[in-house]
Amino acid sequence: MDGVIGHENEELRDRVSSLEKKVQQQDDEIVCLKSALSDAIRRLAALESAPNSARAANALPSRPAIKMAARTGTTPSTGKDSGQGSSPRGSISNHQTPRQPSPSPGKGPTRSAFQSPAPMKKWPSTPSTTSGEGQATGTVGGLKEPTFNPADGCLKFYLRGRPLNFFAPTSLVGSSDYQVNQPNEAPKEKLALDWVYGYRGRDARSNIYLLPTGEVVYFIAAVVVLYNVEEQMQRHYIGHTDDVKSIAIHPDKVTVATGQVAGHDKLEGRPRKKSFEETQEPPPSRKKEKKFQPHIRIWNSISLVTLKVIGIGDFFDRAVSCLAFSKMDGGAQLVAVDEGNEHVISVWDWQKGEKGQRIVETKSSTEPVLAVEYHPCEPHTIVSCGKGQICFWKIEEGSLSRKLGVFEKYEKPKYMTCLAFAENGDVISGDSSGNLFIWGRGTNKVSQAVTGAHEGGVFSICMLKDGSIVTGGKDRKVIRWDATYKKAGQEYEIPDAYGPVRMLSQGKGNMILVGTTKNSILHGSFDLGFSPIVQGHTDELWGLATHPQQNQFLTCGYDKMLYLWDTLTHGVIWSKEMPEGCHCVTFHPEGEVALVTSCSSRWFAVELSSRDVVHSNADASERIEIAEFSLDGNMLACGSRDNNIYIYSVAEGGRKFSKIGKCTGHSSFVTHLDWSRDGQFVQSNSGDYELLYWTVATCRQVTTASSMRDVEWATQNCTLGFSVCGIWPEGADGTDVNACCRSNSEHLVASADDFGKVNLFAYPCSRPKSAGHSYIGHSSHVTNVRFIYNDGRLISTGGKDSSILQWQVVESSGY
C-alpha cells in the first residue's frame, strides 16, 4: 500500500543500513589503495617510456611512500595526485588503469565512489614541505591548507587529503595579485526564492488546505508553499531545516503548525556535516545542532513569522508524522504523533511558555499511525488511526486513556487510512479495503458501514460546506455522498497521468482541491471537471537543462518523466513519459532538440516540437552521467560511468549523430565536462577527483595540463578547476558539491551541495574558502543548478525530495 509499507520494514532497514555502512567503509579504503597503486603504475610507465635525457626535465613530483603501519594502528596514506599534466592517462598508455566498479544504475544518488555514509578514517597528512617560491605547506585543524607557487602558477588544492594541481592563467604566473589566503568576496547579487514546483503527495497525507487569503497551503521538501491560484503568486515559509512531513491549520485559519523529519545525519547516529555557511563560523554549539532534530514550528500565515518552535530536544525520534489543533477550546492544544518505533502521541499547550508545554504523552502503538484529529464535538477527545487500528483517546487527569475501535461483525481491515467528522459528531473512517465505517458519537463501535465504496483503499474523506461528503482513493475516483452515506450520483475519475487521490479539501465556492500520489494538485468540480494547478516529479531528480534562447527549462528523473517548464507562467508546457528512468538532459544550441540520458546506457534525442524520439544510442556499457553539446552544436560529448567519454559529430540540428571516438583514461566514472569555446578541447572531472583534458579530434588526453591554463571554456560545469576551487567548503570530502554552473555573463557561479543548500559566488571563484551566499529550501542533496539564458533566474533541483526551486537573481540593494 502506498506510503505505508515502508513503515513496517523500518527497523529491518536500520539494521541493514548499519551493515551496509560497515561494508561501504571497507570498500572505500580498498578503492583508495587501488587508486594509489594504479597511479604509481602510470607514473612508472611514463618514466620508463621517456628518453633518459628527458627524464630529469620531466621528472614527476615525488610522493611519500604508503606505510602499512599495522602495529601503530594508523591507516595507509594515499595522497593521490590528480595527475593534471603529470602522467599520460589516455588510450596511448601502455598500462590501462583498472576501472573502479561502479554501482549498478539503480535508484540511488549518483555520488562519488569514495563517499561513505559513515564517518571515514582520516588519511594521514604528508609532512610539511616547501614548494619553490610558494608558501610552506601546513595543516590547520588536521586539514591541509592549499598552496600556490607563483613561479609556475600552480595551485595545490586538497580534497580529502589528496593534492590536486590546478594551473592559473598566464596572467597570474609570477604575479603577486593572487593570494591564496585571501578569499574572494561574496557577490553583490543575491537569490530570492521565486517559485516552487511540485507537491509532496507520494508519502504524505492531510497536507492541502485553503486559507482565508485565498491561498492554497501545502509543502514539498523543506518549504511550505502558500499559492494564490487566481493571482498566480506564491509565498514561502522556509523556517524548516529538513523535510516537512505534516501540517495542521488552527481554528482561526491564520495560525499554521508544521512538523519536520530528523536530519538525515541524526538518523544515522553521527554529527551532521557542516554546510558552506557553517564553515564560515566557529564550530556550532550543541544548541545549534538541535535545529536538525525533528520538531514543530508554529507560524503566522499572513506575516510568515515563526511564533513558536516546540519539541526540540529528545521529544521526537524520526519525524512529526501527524498534527492537529484542538477545536472546542479555540485551538489551545496541539496533538502530535512521532514516527518512531513506538509512535508516541503527545499533547501540547503550545501557547504556554517560550517553547510550549507538553501536557501528556503515551506510546500509541508499534504500528504506523496515519492520521490524528481532535473531535470537534467531544471535549478532550482525540481519534487516531493506522495499521489495523482506530483509537479513541480521552485526556483525563493528566493522562491519555485509549479505547480501540470494535468492528464486531465486520472484517478488520489491514489499514485505517483516513478520518473525518460528520455534522452530527459521528466519526467517518476509510480503510485499505475500500470501505467507509461510521462510528457513532461517543462510542467505539461501528454504527454503519459502506463496504466497497472504492476499488482499493480510501485515502481521503472531506466534509463539504453543503453538508455532503466526498471521498477519494486508489481507484483515482472522487465520489460524492449525501448525509446518509449514499452516493449522490456524482463522481469523477482523475486521469492516470496524475495518479490516485491522496488528499481532498474544500476549495473556493464549490471547488474541490485534489492532491494525488503522483505529486500533483488539481482543482475543479464535478460539473466542470478537474485541472492541474501543481505538477511535479515523483522520484529522484537529477536532470536539468535551461533553454538557450527562451525562459524554459527541462527536467527528467527516475520516474521516467520528461517535463518542459516555463519560468514566466510557472507551468508545464508539456510532459513525456520516457521508456525508462532518466538521469541527465541537455539542449542542443539551436533549442529544437534535447538529449536525454537514461538510467541504463541508452540516450535519446527528443524533438521538442513533436516530442518524438528522433535518435537513440547505447554505445556506452554503463549509464551516461553527463552529456554536453559543443558551442556550435556540431559535436557531442557523453561522459559515462564506464570511465569513458564518447565523442559524436552532430548534424541536422541535433537529429543525426555519428561516433568519432572514445576518450579513455579516467580511473573512475565521469561526473562533469565542459567544451572549449572553439570546440577543440574537452575538460572533465571524475569520481576520484581528476581534472583531465582531451583533444577532441584525436580523442587523446592532453598530458601537459599546464598548456591548457589559458583555454576559454564555453561553460563551467566541472566542479574541480582553478576558477571554481573556492566553491568547496573547508574539509570537503570530494562529494559535497554535486554541480556548479557559471552564469552566461561569467560574473557568477552557483553550486549545488549535499547539505540541501544552493550557493552563489562571484566568478572566477579561484581562491579557496571564498565567501558566498547560501540558501535553504531543498531538504535532500541538491543535484543540479542552471542559470536561464539571460541570467535573471536560477533553477535548482533536489534529489530525493523531487523538488524544483526557481530563484530570482537580484541586486543586494533591492533584496
PDB file of N, CA and C in Angstrom, residues 435-478:
ATOM      1  N   ASN A 435     -13.531   0.480   2.183  1.00  0.00           N
ATOM      2  CA  ASN A 435     -14.760   0.628   2.965  1.00  0.00           C
ATOM      3  C   ASN A 435     -14.795   1.947   3.722  1.00  0.00           C
ATOM      4  N   LEU A 436     -16.015   2.400   4.024  1.00  0.00           N
ATOM      5  CA  LEU A 436     -16.248   3.511   4.929  1.00  0.00           C
ATOM      6  C   LEU A 436     -16.958   2.973   6.160  1.00  0.00           C
ATOM      7  N   PHE A 437     -16.424   3.277   7.349  1.00  0.00           N
ATOM      8  CA  PHE A 437     -17.077   2.908   8.604  1.00  0.00           C
ATOM      9  C   PHE A 437     -17.505   4.169   9.335  1.00  0.00           C
ATOM     10  N   ILE A 438     -18.718   4.156   9.854  1.00  0.00           N
ATOM     11  CA  ILE A 438     -19.232   5.272  10.634  1.00  0.00           C
ATOM     12  C   ILE A 438     -19.298   4.826  12.091  1.00  0.00           C
ATOM     13  N   TRP A 439     -18.659   5.608  12.954  1.00  0.00           N
ATOM     14  CA  TRP A 439     -18.580   5.301  14.381  1.00  0.00           C
ATOM     15  C   TRP A 439     -19.452   6.319  15.110  1.00  0.00           C
ATOM     16  N   GLY A 440     -20.485   5.824  15.793  1.00  0.00           N
ATOM     17  CA  GLY A 440     -21.413   6.720  16.465  1.00  0.00           C
ATOM     18  C   GLY A 440     -20.729   7.624  17.466  1.00  0.00           C
ATOM     19  N   ARG A 441     -21.226   8.844  17.593  1.00  0.00           N
ATOM     20  CA  ARG A 441     -20.647   9.825  18.509  1.00  0.00           C
ATOM     21  C   ARG A 441     -20.631   9.271  19.933  1.00  0.00           C
ATOM     22  N   GLY A 442     -19.465   9.335  20.559  1.00  0.00           N
ATOM     23  CA  GLY A 442     -19.321   8.891  21.930  1.00  0.00           C
ATOM     24  C   GLY A 442     -19.118   7.398  22.096  1.00  0.00           C
ATOM     25  N   THR A 443     -19.022   6.656  20.992  1.00  0.00           N
ATOM     26  CA  THR A 443     -18.833   5.207  21.090  1.00  0.00           C
ATOM     27  C   THR A 443     -17.587   4.793  20.323  1.00  0.00           C
ATOM     28  N   ASN A 444     -17.196   3.555  20.534  1.00  0.00           N
ATOM     29  CA  ASN A 444     -16.067   2.990  19.801  1.00  0.00           C
ATOM     30  C   ASN A 444     -16.504   1.791  18.963  1.00  0.00           C
ATOM     31  N   LYS A 445     -17.782   1.807  18.567  1.00  0.00           N
ATOM     32  CA  LYS A 445     -18.333   0.717  17.773  1.00  0.00           C
ATOM     33  C   LYS A 445     -18.869   1.236  16.449  1.00  0.00           C
ATOM     34  N   VAL A 446     -18.840   0.347  15.446  1.00  0.00           N
ATOM     35  CA  VAL A 446     -19.336   0.704  14.123  1.00  0.00           C
ATOM     36  C   VAL A 446     -20.860   0.784  14.159  1.00  0.00           C
ATOM     37  N   SER A 447     -21.386   1.927  13.760  1.00  0.00           N
ATOM     38  CA  SER A 447     -22.843   2.073  13.697  1.00  0.00           C
ATOM     39  C   SER A 447     -23.373   1.878  12.280  1.00  0.00           C
ATOM     40  N   GLN A 448     -22.508   2.058  11.295  1.00  0.00           N
ATOM     41  CA  GLN A 448     -22.924   1.900   9.898  1.00  0.00           C
ATOM     42  C   GLN A 448     -21.678   1.633   9.057  1.00  0.00           C
ATOM     43  N   ALA A 449     -21.847   0.878   8.008  1.00  0.00           N
ATOM     44  CA  ALA A 449     -20.712   0.567   7.129  1.00  0.00           C
ATOM     45  C   ALA A 449     -21.135   0.698   5.675  1.00  0.00           C
ATOM     46  N   VAL A 450     -20.241   1.249   4.882  1.00  0.00           N
ATOM     47  CA  VAL A 450     -20.416   1.311   3.430  1.00  0.00           C
ATOM     48  C   VAL A 450     -19.270   0.508   2.836  1.00  0.00           C
ATOM     49  N   THR A 451     -19.545  -0.734   2.535  1.00  0.00           N
ATOM     50  CA  THR A 451     -18.485  -1.604   2.023  1.00  0.00           C
ATOM     51  C   THR A 451     -18.312  -1.394   0.521  1.00  0.00           C
ATOM     52  N   GLY A 452     -17.067  -1.508   0.072  1.00  0.00           N
ATOM     53  CA  GLY A 452     -16.791  -1.355  -1.359  1.00  0.00           C
ATOM     54  C   GLY A 452     -17.053   0.037  -1.888  1.00  0.00           C
ATOM     55  N   ALA A 453     -16.847   1.046  -1.052  1.00  0.00           N
ATOM     56  CA  ALA A 453     -17.062   2.423  -1.512  1.00  0.00           C
ATOM     57  C   ALA A 453     -16.100   2.771  -2.640  1.00  0.00           C
ATOM     58  N   HIS A 454     -14.893   2.221  -2.570  1.00  0.00           N
ATOM     59  CA  HIS A 454     -13.895   2.413  -3.627  1.00  0.00           C
ATOM     60  C   HIS A 454     -13.258   1.073  -3.953  1.00  0.00           C
ATOM     61  N   GLU A 455     -12.740   0.971  -5.160  1.00  0.00           N
ATOM     62  CA  GLU A 455     -11.964  -0.198  -5.553  1.00  0.00           C
ATOM     63  C   GLU A 455     -10.519   0.055  -5.132  1.00  0.00           C
ATOM     64  N   GLY A 456     -10.137  -0.584  -4.045  1.00  0.00           N
ATOM     65  CA  GLY A 456      -8.838  -0.275  -3.454  1.00  0.00           C
ATOM     66  C   GLY A 456      -9.041   0.651  -2.276  1.00  0.00           C
ATOM     67  N   GLY A 457      -7.943   1.127  -1.717  1.00  0.00           N
ATOM     68  CA  GLY A 457      -8.011   1.906  -0.496  1.00  0.00           C
ATOM     69  C   GLY A 457      -8.704   3.241  -0.647  1.00  0.00           C
ATOM     70  N   VAL A 458      -9.343   3.686   0.468  1.00  0.00           N
ATOM     71  CA  VAL A 458      -9.875   5.045   0.571  1.00  0.00           C
ATOM     72  C   VAL A 458      -8.776   5.886   1.219  1.00  0.00           C
ATOM     73  N   PHE A 459      -8.309   6.905   0.528  1.00  0.00           N
ATOM     74  CA  PHE A 459      -7.170   7.682   1.018  1.00  0.00           C
ATOM     75  C   PHE A 459      -7.569   9.007   1.657  1.00  0.00           C
ATOM     76  N   SER A 460      -8.778   9.513   1.367  1.00  0.00           N
ATOM     77  CA  SER A 460      -9.154  10.810   1.923  1.00  0.00           C
ATOM     78  C   SER A 460     -10.673  10.938   1.994  1.00  0.00           C
ATOM     79  N   ILE A 461     -11.141  11.607   3.065  1.00  0.00           N
ATOM     80  CA  ILE A 461     -12.555  11.921   3.253  1.00  0.00           C
ATOM     81  C   ILE A 461     -12.651  13.404   3.575  1.00  0.00           C
ATOM     82  N   CYS A 462     -13.568  14.101   2.937  1.00  0.00           N
ATOM     83  CA  CYS A 462     -13.703  15.543   3.142  1.00  0.00           C
ATOM     84  C   CYS A 462     -15.178  15.912   3.299  1.00  0.00           C
ATOM     85  N   MET A 463     -15.496  16.657   4.360  1.00  0.00           N
ATOM     86  CA  MET A 463     -16.832  17.218   4.543  1.00  0.00           C
ATOM     87  C   MET A 463     -16.897  18.565   3.841  1.00  0.00           C
ATOM     88  N   LEU A 464     -17.843  18.703   2.912  1.00  0.00           N
ATOM     89  CA  LEU A 464     -18.004  19.961   2.194  1.00  0.00           C
ATOM     90  C   LEU A 464     -18.927  20.913   2.948  1.00  0.00           C
ATOM     91  N   LYS A 465     -18.918  22.171   2.527  1.00  0.00           N
ATOM     92  CA  LYS A 465     -19.719  23.187   3.210  1.00  0.00           C
ATOM     93  C   LYS A 465     -21.211  22.929   3.087  1.00  0.00           C
ATOM     94  N   ASP A 466     -21.644  22.243   2.037  1.00  0.00           N
ATOM     95  CA  ASP A 466     -23.075  21.987   1.855  1.00  0.00           C
ATOM     96  C   ASP A 466     -23.549  20.748   2.617  1.00  0.00           C
ATOM     97  N   GLY A 467     -22.687  20.162   3.419  1.00  0.00           N
ATOM     98  CA  GLY A 467     -23.069  19.013   4.228  1.00  0.00           C
ATOM     99  C   GLY A 467     -22.838  17.675   3.573  1.00  0.00           C
ATOM    100  N   SER A 468     -22.476  17.666   2.302  1.00  0.00           N
ATOM    101  CA  SER A 468     -22.195  16.402   1.612  1.00  0.00           C
ATOM    102  C   SER A 468     -20.765  15.969   1.899  1.00  0.00           C
ATOM    103  N   ILE A 469     -20.475  14.743   1.513  1.00  0.00           N
ATOM    104  CA  ILE A 469     -19.164  14.140   1.764  1.00  0.00           C
ATOM    105  C   ILE A 469     -18.552  13.725   0.442  1.00  0.00           C
ATOM    106  N   VAL A 470     -17.243  13.954   0.292  1.00  0.00           N
ATOM    107  CA  VAL A 470     -16.531  13.449  -0.878  1.00  0.00           C
ATOM    108  C   VAL A 470     -15.393  12.556  -0.396  1.00  0.00           C
ATOM    109  N   THR A 471     -15.170  11.493  -1.138  1.00  0.00           N
ATOM    110  CA  THR A 471     -14.088  10.562  -0.817  1.00  0.00           C
ATOM    111  C   THR A 471     -13.244  10.330  -2.058  1.00  0.00           C
ATOM    112  N   GLY A 472     -11.987  10.014  -1.843  1.00  0.00           N
ATOM    113  CA  GLY A 472     -11.077   9.706  -2.943  1.00  0.00           C
ATOM    114  C   GLY A 472     -10.195   8.540  -2.575  1.00  0.00           C
ATOM    115  N   GLY A 473      -9.763   7.789  -3.585  1.00  0.00           N
ATOM    116  CA  GLY A 473      -8.989   6.605  -3.265  1.00  0.00           C
ATOM    117  C   GLY A 473      -8.026   6.173  -4.331  1.00  0.00           C
ATOM    118  N   LYS A 474      -7.565   4.946  -4.154  1.00  0.00           N
ATOM    119  CA  LYS A 474      -6.566   4.374  -5.038  1.00  0.00           C
ATOM    120  C   LYS A 474      -7.094   4.177  -6.445  1.00  0.00           C
ATOM    121  N   ASP A 475      -8.409   4.068  -6.594  1.00  0.00           N
ATOM    122  CA  ASP A 475      -9.013   3.884  -7.918  1.00  0.00           C
ATOM    123  C   ASP A 475      -9.093   5.182  -8.711  1.00  0.00           C
ATOM    124  N   ARG A 476      -8.516   6.273  -8.155  1.00  0.00           N
ATOM    125  CA  ARG A 476      -8.457   7.596  -8.789  1.00  0.00           C
ATOM    126  C   ARG A 476      -9.827   8.265  -8.875  1.00  0.00           C
ATOM    127  N   LYS A 477     -10.819   7.744  -8.190  1.00  0.00           N
ATOM    128  CA  LYS A 477     -12.168   8.307  -8.263  1.00  0.00           C
ATOM    129  C   LYS A 477     -12.432   9.254  -7.087  1.00  0.00           C
ATOM    130  N   VAL A 478     -13.125  10.347  -7.407  1.00  0.00           N
ATOM    131  CA  VAL A 478     -13.655  11.263  -6.405  1.00  0.00           C
ATOM    132  C   VAL A 478     -15.173  11.073  -6.417  1.00  0.00           C
TER     133      VAL A 478
END
